[in-house]
Every structure is written in structure tokens, then in C-alpha cells.
Amino acid sequence: MAGALTLAGAPLHAQEVDAAPDATEVVLDAGRWVTLGTVAGPIASPTRSQPANLLIADGQNILVDVGDGTAGQLAKLGIRTAQVDAVFISHLHWDHTGGLAAILGLRAQTNSPPRLRIYGPPGTSEMVAGLLASMVPGATAGYGVPGAPKTDLNELAEVFELRDKAGVELAGMTVTVRNNSHYSFAADSDLASRFESLSFRFDLPGRTIVYTGDTGPSGEVEELAAGADLLVAETMDIDNTIAEIRRDNPNMPEVVARGIEQHLRNHHLLPSDVGQMAARAGVGAVVVTHFAGRERGDPKHFEYLRDIAEQYDGPVVIANDMDVY
């Protein structure tokens, strides 16, 4: 099958949107999805932020994953951290959670009400408690002004842990959750009972967006995505990612390197996997994100698109940071 290689109606880049007379209305219109950060894994990029997305629904700003750099990316859209209403976290790997400390810390400094609602897999409460504990020295010192009010860190966040097949009603939409194949713990193991990696379906009035988070091929995610208008899917260029990790970490123990490679090959989607998932689910369009290296304009992107198009004949685009859909 020969699929379309760009989305019908090209993504709006923040710089272009800002130049329009009614730019704020364009960007913040309900039902918009912004790819705040698109680079994946333990690789820092000089041009792209780590995995994070913004969903605008019913007047609320909802983060879907919150990788390093998220606060700065929001600022480019004119959104303050105090204006974030909720956060959905797909799983607890650091590239998807590293920006949460900054969001919480900036809100603490300004006593931003109300509590931030954080939805995530098992273990999210423990993670958030650890982040809040790390903020105690700074909150205790405050601004060094005697008698100044102190931030009650316990009032900063409210955590809701979600498991497979959970549902949430929020901001005029229904959010459905499935456990995916980013982990492969033995079914009867303690780790399997403690941790899940989640994919989300956001059913808004008039449109449905499915976010895979990090996953390998998964019948559960295909089921979740059935008939969705937009599938926001991760993909990994495994060989390129491994080469970059080894280049940036020449002293990494070999056993660690092999473990990372095994994880990448077993628990992520290749472009052809994305195409198969999109075709089987019958989605309307695909946005590809979460790829390491291969910056904007790299010819390798056309290979990704070709591999997807061999399986899926709908519109596909590879996301840049700050694209708006």
C-alpha cells in the first residue's frame, strides 16, 4: 500500500502560529494536541525536548507525559505552569517524567492553586512523594524573609493511580487506559503487580486521540485505538539509538549497554510496527513521535514514512517539537 506521507492540513508550528493575528485562539482551541517534546530515551538533544504533549480540552491544559524541558516548551505557547490543570503519565521512565519536578517546583514557588491532578500507573504516588520530599529544603528556606508564609508541599498535587482498563472522566472527555507491552515482566512476578506501562485513549466531543506512550507491538493498544481519528505513536530507530547511546557514554559497562539494547528491541515500535498497528486499528491519521537522533530534515525520516506506508495507507507525519494538530 502507498500511504500519504504528510498529514492533510499540515501541522501548525508555534512560530507560524504566533505570527497570526488570532494566534492564541488557534493554538488553544479545544481538541488541539501539541507535541511539546519528541526526542526519546537517555539522549539529550540541542534542538528537541524530551517526550511531552499538551492536550487542550474543554478549556483545560492537560499534559500527556512530562519529559525534561516541558515547562519551557509551555512558555513558548504562553502557558504558565500555574495554568496546567492535569498530567497523565504513561510510565515511570525518566525521559517521560523528568520535567515534573520543574512543574511542581515552579508552582510551589508561587503558591499556585489548586492541587495539580496527576494520573499515572502504579508507582506514580511513590515517585511524586519523592519529588515533593526533594523540595523540602528549598521550601523550608523559602525566600529568606522572616515570617513569610511557607508553601505546604502536601497541597501541591493529588495523585490518581491507574491500571489496565481504567477509565477517567475529565474536561468533558472520557479517558480509557490499557496496559501495553513496554515491560515484559513474568505475569506472576512482584514487578508485574507493581508496575504497568499505559496507553491512553482520549474521547473528546467530535474526535478521538490515542497516545501509545512507549510500547512494543500490542493487541491491547490496537484495540484501544480502534477507529480513532488520530494515533500519536512512538517509534524507535533502534540501531541509530544504540549507536548514539554508546557514542555519548563511552565508559558505560557492557552489561548495561546490552540491557538497553534488549529493552529497545523488545519493548518499542519500529516504523513498520506503527503502520501495522494503524492499519489494524483503522485510525484516521498518524503522528509519529519519540524518536532519538535523526533531527528535522534528516533523509532517514523518509525511510520511516516509507516503512509505515507499506502497511498503512492513511496520512502520516513525523512530528517536530511544538507542532499543533
CSV table of C-alpha atoms in Angstrom, one decimal:
chain,number,residue,atom,x,y,z
A,1,MET,CA,0.0,0.0,0.0
A,2,ALA,CA,1.2,3.5,-0.7
A,3,GLY,CA,0.2,5.7,2.1
A,4,ALA,CA,0.2,9.5,2.2
A,5,LEU,CA,3.4,10.9,3.7
A,6,THR,CA,2.1,14.1,5.2
A,7,LEU,CA,-1.0,14.9,7.3
A,8,ALA,CA,-3.8,16.5,5.5
A,9,GLY,CA,-3.7,20.0,6.9
A,10,ALA,CA,-0.1,20.5,7.8
A,11,PRO,CA,0.8,20.9,11.5
A,12,LEU,CA,1.0,24.4,12.7
A,13,HIS,CA,4.4,25.3,14.1
A,14,ALA,CA,4.4,27.6,17.1
A,15,GLN,CA,6.5,30.2,15.4
A,16,GLU,CA,4.0,30.4,12.5
A,17,VAL,CA,1.0,30.5,14.8
A,18,ASP,CA,2.4,33.3,16.8
A,19,ALA,CA,2.6,35.4,13.7
A,20,ALA,CA,-1.2,35.2,13.1
A,21,PRO,CA,-3.5,37.9,14.4
A,22,ASP,CA,-5.6,35.4,16.4
A,23,ALA,CA,-2.7,33.1,17.2
A,24,THR,CA,-3.7,32.4,20.8
A,25,GLU,CA,-7.2,31.3,19.7
A,26,VAL,CA,-5.6,29.0,17.1
A,27,VAL,CA,-3.2,27.3,19.5
A,28,LEU,CA,-5.5,27.0,22.5
A,29,ASP,CA,-8.7,25.9,20.7
A,30,ALA,CA,-10.2,22.9,22.3
A,31,GLY,CA,-9.2,19.5,21.0
A,32,ARG,CA,-5.7,20.5,19.9
A,33,TRP,CA,-2.7,18.2,20.5
A,34,VAL,CA,0.7,19.8,20.8
A,35,THR,CA,3.9,17.7,20.6
A,36,LEU,CA,5.9,19.7,23.1
A,37,GLY,CA,8.9,17.2,23.1
A,38,THR,CA,9.7,14.5,20.6
A,39,VAL,CA,13.2,13.1,21.4
A,40,ALA,CA,13.4,9.8,23.2
A,41,GLY,CA,15.5,7.8,25.6
A,42,PRO,CA,18.6,8.6,27.5
A,43,ILE,CA,19.8,11.0,24.8
A,44,ALA,CA,19.8,14.8,25.2
A,45,SER,CA,19.2,16.9,22.1
A,46,PRO,CA,20.2,20.5,21.4
A,47,THR,CA,17.1,21.1,19.4
A,48,ARG,CA,14.3,18.9,20.8
A,49,SER,CA,12.8,18.4,24.2
A,50,GLN,CA,12.1,15.1,25.8
A,51,PRO,CA,8.7,13.3,25.5
A,52,ALA,CA,5.8,15.6,26.4
A,53,ASN,CA,2.5,16.6,24.9
A,54,LEU,CA,-0.2,19.1,25.6
A,55,LEU,CA,-3.9,18.3,25.1
A,56,ILE,CA,-6.3,21.2,25.3
A,57,ALA,CA,-9.8,20.0,26.2
A,58,ASP,CA,-12.8,22.0,27.5
A,59,GLY,CA,-10.7,24.9,28.5
A,60,GLN,CA,-8.2,22.8,30.4
A,61,ASN,CA,-4.5,22.3,29.7
A,62,ILE,CA,-3.6,18.7,30.1
A,63,LEU,CA,0.0,17.3,29.9
A,64,VAL,CA,0.4,13.8,28.5
A,65,ASP,CA,3.8,12.8,29.7
A,66,VAL,CA,6.1,15.5,31.1
A,67,GLY,CA,9.8,15.0,30.0
A,68,ASP,CA,12.6,17.3,30.7
A,69,GLY,CA,12.1,20.8,29.3
A,70,THR,CA,8.3,20.7,29.5
A,71,ALA,CA,7.9,24.0,31.4
A,72,GLY,CA,10.0,25.9,28.8
A,73,GLN,CA,8.0,24.4,25.9
A,74,LEU,CA,4.8,25.5,27.6
A,75,ALA,CA,6.2,29.0,27.9
A,76,LYS,CA,6.7,29.1,24.2
A,77,LEU,CA,2.9,28.8,23.9
A,78,GLY,CA,2.3,31.4,26.5
A,79,ILE,CA,1.1,28.8,29.0
A,80,ARG,CA,2.3,29.3,32.6
A,81,THR,CA,2.9,26.3,34.9
A,82,ALA,CA,0.0,27.6,37.1
A,83,GLN,CA,-2.3,27.0,34.1
A,84,VAL,CA,-1.6,23.3,33.9
A,85,ASP,CA,-4.8,21.5,35.1
A,86,ALA,CA,-3.8,17.9,34.9
A,87,VAL,CA,-1.0,15.5,34.0
A,88,PHE,CA,-1.2,12.0,32.5
A,89,ILE,CA,2.0,9.9,32.8
A,90,SER,CA,2.3,6.8,30.6
A,91,HIS,CA,5.1,5.1,32.6
A,92,LEU,CA,7.8,6.0,35.0
A,93,HIS,CA,10.9,6.1,32.8
A,94,TRP,CA,12.8,9.3,33.4
A,95,ASP,CA,12.6,10.7,29.8
A,96,HIS,CA,8.8,10.8,30.3
A,97,THR,CA,8.8,12.2,33.9
A,98,GLY,CA,11.9,14.4,34.2
A,99,GLY,CA,10.0,17.7,33.7
A,100,LEU,CA,7.5,17.1,36.5
A,101,ALA,CA,9.9,18.3,39.2
A,102,ALA,CA,10.1,21.7,37.5
A,103,ILE,CA,6.3,22.0,37.1
A,104,LEU,CA,5.8,21.2,40.8
A,105,GLY,CA,8.7,23.4,41.9
A,106,LEU,CA,7.6,26.5,39.9
A,107,ARG,CA,4.0,26.1,41.2
A,108,ALA,CA,5.3,25.8,44.8
A,109,GLN,CA,7.3,29.0,44.5
A,110,THR,CA,4.2,30.9,43.6
A,111,ASN,CA,1.7,29.0,45.7
A,112,SER,CA,-0.3,28.2,42.6
A,113,PRO,CA,-3.7,26.8,43.4
A,114,PRO,CA,-5.4,24.4,43.1
A,115,ARG,CA,-3.7,20.9,43.5
A,116,LEU,CA,-2.3,19.5,40.3
A,117,ARG,CA,-4.1,16.3,39.4
A,118,ILE,CA,-1.6,13.7,38.3
A,119,TYR,CA,-2.8,10.5,36.7
A,120,GLY,CA,-0.3,7.7,36.2
A,121,PRO,CA,0.5,4.0,36.5
A,122,PRO,CA,1.2,2.2,39.8
A,123,GLY,CA,4.3,3.8,41.4
A,124,THR,CA,3.2,7.3,40.5
A,125,SER,CA,2.4,8.1,44.1
A,126,GLU,CA,5.8,7.0,45.3
A,127,MET,CA,7.5,9.0,42.6
A,128,VAL,CA,5.6,12.2,43.4
A,129,ALA,CA,6.2,11.7,47.1
A,130,GLY,CA,9.9,11.5,46.3
A,131,LEU,CA,9.8,14.7,44.2
A,132,LEU,CA,8.0,16.6,47.0
A,133,ALA,CA,10.5,15.3,49.6
A,134,SER,CA,13.3,16.7,47.5
A,135,MET,CA,11.7,20.1,47.6
A,136,VAL,CA,11.6,20.3,51.4
A,137,PRO,CA,14.9,22.1,51.9
A,138,GLY,CA,14.1,24.8,49.3
A,139,ALA,CA,10.5,25.2,50.7
A,140,THR,CA,11.9,25.5,54.2
A,141,ALA,CA,14.4,28.2,53.3
A,142,GLY,CA,11.7,30.0,51.2
A,143,TYR,CA,12.9,33.4,50.2
A,144,GLY,CA,14.8,34.0,53.4
A,145,VAL,CA,12.2,36.5,54.7
A,146,PRO,CA,11.3,36.1,58.3
A,147,GLY,CA,7.6,35.4,58.9
A,148,ALA,CA,6.9,34.9,55.2
A,149,PRO,CA,4.2,32.2,54.5
A,150,LYS,CA,5.6,28.7,53.6
A,151,THR,CA,4.3,26.5,50.9
A,152,ASP,CA,2.5,23.4,52.1
A,153,LEU,CA,4.0,20.8,49.8
A,154,ASN,CA,1.3,18.3,50.6
A,155,GLU,CA,-1.2,20.7,48.9
A,156,LEU,CA,0.7,20.8,45.6
A,157,ALA,CA,-0.5,17.6,43.9
A,158,GLU,CA,-3.2,14.9,44.0
A,159,VAL,CA,-2.3,11.6,42.5
A,160,PHE,CA,-4.6,9.0,40.9
A,161,GLU,CA,-3.0,5.7,40.1
A,162,LEU,CA,-4.5,3.9,37.1
A,163,ARG,CA,-4.3,0.3,35.9
A,164,ASP,CA,-5.3,-1.6,32.8
A,165,LYS,CA,-8.9,-0.9,31.6
A,166,ALA,CA,-9.4,2.1,34.0
A,167,GLY,CA,-11.5,5.0,32.9
A,168,VAL,CA,-11.4,8.7,33.8
A,169,GLU,CA,-14.0,11.4,33.1
A,170,LEU,CA,-12.2,14.8,32.8
A,171,ALA,CA,-12.6,18.0,30.9
A,172,GLY,CA,-15.6,16.9,29.0
A,173,MET,CA,-14.0,13.8,27.7
A,174,THR,CA,-13.5,10.1,28.6
A,175,VAL,CA,-10.0,8.7,29.1
A,176,THR,CA,-9.6,5.0,28.7
A,177,VAL,CA,-6.4,3.2,29.8
A,178,ARG,CA,-4.7,0.0,28.6
A,179,ASN,CA,-1.6,-1.7,29.8
A,180,ASN,CA,0.8,-2.2,26.9
A,181,SER,CA,3.9,-4.2,26.2
A,182,HIS,CA,6.7,-1.8,27.2
A,183,TYR,CA,7.5,-4.1,30.1
A,184,SER,CA,7.7,-7.9,29.9
A,185,PHE,CA,7.8,-9.0,33.5
A,186,ALA,CA,6.7,-12.5,34.3
A,187,ALA,CA,2.9,-12.4,34.8
A,188,ASP,CA,3.2,-13.8,38.3
A,189,SER,CA,6.1,-11.7,39.4
A,190,ASP,CA,6.2,-8.9,42.0
A,191,LEU,CA,7.3,-6.4,39.4
A,192,ALA,CA,4.3,-7.2,37.2
A,193,SER,CA,1.9,-6.5,40.1
A,194,ARG,CA,3.7,-3.3,40.9
A,195,PHE,CA,4.3,-1.6,37.6
A,196,GLU,CA,2.4,-1.1,34.3
A,197,SER,CA,3.1,1.0,31.2
A,198,LEU,CA,-0.1,2.7,29.9
A,199,SER,CA,-1.6,3.8,26.7
A,200,PHE,CA,-4.4,6.4,26.7
A,201,ARG,CA,-7.5,7.0,24.5
A,202,PHE,CA,-9.0,10.5,24.8
A,203,ASP,CA,-12.6,10.5,23.6
A,204,LEU,CA,-13.4,14.2,23.1
A,205,PRO,CA,-16.6,15.6,21.7
A,206,GLY,CA,-16.2,15.1,17.9
A,207,ARG,CA,-12.8,13.5,17.9
A,208,THR,CA,-10.7,10.7,19.4
A,209,ILE,CA,-7.0,10.8,20.0
A,210,VAL,CA,-5.0,7.7,21.1
A,211,TYR,CA,-1.5,8.0,22.6
A,212,THR,CA,0.6,4.9,22.6
A,213,GLY,CA,3.1,6.0,25.2
A,214,ASP,CA,6.1,3.6,25.0
A,215,THR,CA,5.1,0.1,23.8
A,216,GLY,CA,6.1,-2.8,21.7
A,217,PRO,CA,3.6,-4.4,19.3
A,218,SER,CA,0.4,-4.8,21.3
A,219,GLY,CA,-3.0,-6.2,20.6
A,220,GLU,CA,-4.3,-4.2,23.6
A,221,VAL,CA,-3.2,-0.9,22.1
A,222,GLU,CA,-4.7,-1.8,18.7
A,223,GLU,CA,-8.0,-2.5,20.4
A,224,LEU,CA,-7.7,0.8,22.3
A,225,ALA,CA,-7.0,2.7,19.0
A,226,ALA,CA,-9.8,1.2,17.0
A,227,GLY,CA,-11.5,3.8,14.9
A,228,ALA,CA,-9.5,6.7,16.4
A,229,ASP,CA,-9.2,9.9,14.4
A,230,LEU,CA,-5.6,10.4,15.4
A,231,LEU,CA,-3.0,7.9,16.6
A,232,VAL,CA,0.0,9.5,18.3
A,233,ALA,CA,2.6,6.7,18.1
A,234,GLU,CA,6.1,6.2,19.4
A,235,THR,CA,8.7,4.8,17.1
A,236,MET,CA,12.4,3.9,17.6
A,237,ASP,CA,15.3,3.7,15.1
A,238,ILE,CA,16.9,1.0,17.2
A,239,ASP,CA,20.3,0.9,15.5
A,240,ASN,CA,20.7,4.6,15.4
A,241,THR,CA,19.6,5.0,19.1
A,242,ILE,CA,22.0,2.3,20.3
A,243,ALA,CA,24.9,4.0,18.3
A,244,GLU,CA,24.1,7.4,19.9
A,245,ILE,CA,23.9,6.0,23.4
A,246,ARG,CA,27.3,4.2,23.0
A,247,ARG,CA,28.8,7.4,21.5
A,248,ASP,CA,27.6,9.6,24.3
A,249,ASN,CA,28.5,7.1,27.0
A,250,PRO,CA,31.9,5.5,26.1
A,251,ASN,CA,32.5,4.3,29.7
A,252,MET,CA,29.1,2.6,30.0
A,253,PRO,CA,29.5,-1.0,31.3
A,254,GLU,CA,28.9,-3.5,28.5
A,255,VAL,CA,26.3,-5.3,30.6
A,256,VAL,CA,24.3,-2.1,30.8
A,257,ALA,CA,24.6,-1.4,27.1
A,258,ARG,CA,23.3,-4.9,26.3
A,259,GLY,CA,20.4,-4.5,28.7
A,260,ILE,CA,19.4,-1.2,27.0
A,261,GLU,CA,19.6,-2.8,23.6
A,262,GLN,CA,17.5,-5.7,24.6
A,263,HIS,CA,14.9,-3.3,26.0
A,264,LEU,CA,14.8,-1.2,22.9
A,265,ARG,CA,14.4,-4.1,20.6
A,266,ASN,CA,11.7,-5.9,22.6
A,267,HIS,CA,9.7,-3.0,24.0
A,268,HIS,CA,9.4,-0.3,21.3
A,269,LEU,CA,7.7,0.1,17.9
A,270,LEU,CA,9.6,0.1,14.6
A,271,PRO,CA,8.1,2.2,11.9
A,272,SER,CA,6.6,-0.9,10.2
A,273,ASP,CA,5.0,-1.8,13.6
A,274,VAL,CA,3.4,1.6,13.7
A,275,GLY,CA,2.0,1.0,10.2
A,276,GLN,CA,0.6,-2.4,11.1
A,277,MET,CA,-1.0,-1.0,14.3
A,278,ALA,CA,-2.6,1.9,12.5
A,279,ALA,CA,-3.9,-0.3,9.7
A,280,ARG,CA,-5.4,-2.9,12.0
A,281,ALA,CA,-7.0,-0.2,14.2
A,282,GLY,CA,-8.4,1.7,11.3
A,283,VAL,CA,-7.3,5.1,12.5
A,284,GLY,CA,-7.8,8.3,10.5
A,285,ALA,CA,-4.2,9.6,10.7
A,286,VAL,CA,-0.9,9.0,12.4
A,287,VAL,CA,1.6,11.3,14.1
A,288,VAL,CA,5.0,9.7,14.8
A,289,THR,CA,7.0,10.9,17.8
A,290,HIS,CA,9.5,9.7,20.4
A,291,PHE,CA,12.4,9.1,18.1
A,292,ALA,CA,16.1,9.6,19.1
A,293,GLY,CA,18.5,11.4,16.9
A,294,ARG,CA,17.6,12.0,13.2
A,295,GLU,CA,16.9,15.7,13.5
A,296,ARG,CA,14.4,17.6,11.4
A,297,GLY,CA,15.1,17.2,7.7
A,298,ASP,CA,17.2,14.0,8.0
A,299,PRO,CA,16.6,11.9,4.9
A,300,LYS,CA,16.2,8.9,7.2
A,301,HIS,CA,12.7,10.2,8.0
A,302,PHE,CA,11.6,9.3,4.5
A,303,GLU,CA,12.6,5.7,5.2
A,304,TYR,CA,10.4,5.8,8.4
A,305,LEU,CA,7.5,7.1,6.3
A,306,ARG,CA,8.0,4.5,3.6
A,307,ASP,CA,8.0,1.7,6.1
A,308,ILE,CA,4.8,2.9,7.7
A,309,ALA,CA,3.2,3.5,4.2
A,310,GLU,CA,3.9,-0.1,3.2
A,311,GLN,CA,1.4,-1.2,5.9
A,312,TYR,CA,-0.9,1.8,6.3
A,313,ASP,CA,-2.5,3.9,3.5
A,314,GLY,CA,-3.7,6.9,5.6
A,315,PRO,CA,-2.0,10.2,6.2
A,316,VAL,CA,1.2,10.2,8.4
A,317,VAL,CA,3.6,12.8,9.6
A,318,ILE,CA,6.7,12.8,11.7
A,319,ALA,CA,6.3,15.3,14.5
A,320,ASN,CA,8.6,18.2,15.4
A,321,ASP,CA,8.6,19.9,18.8
A,322,MET,CA,5.8,22.4,19.1
A,323,ASP,CA,3.7,21.0,16.2
A,324,VAL,CA,0.0,21.5,16.7
A,325,TYR,CA,-2.6,19.1,15.4
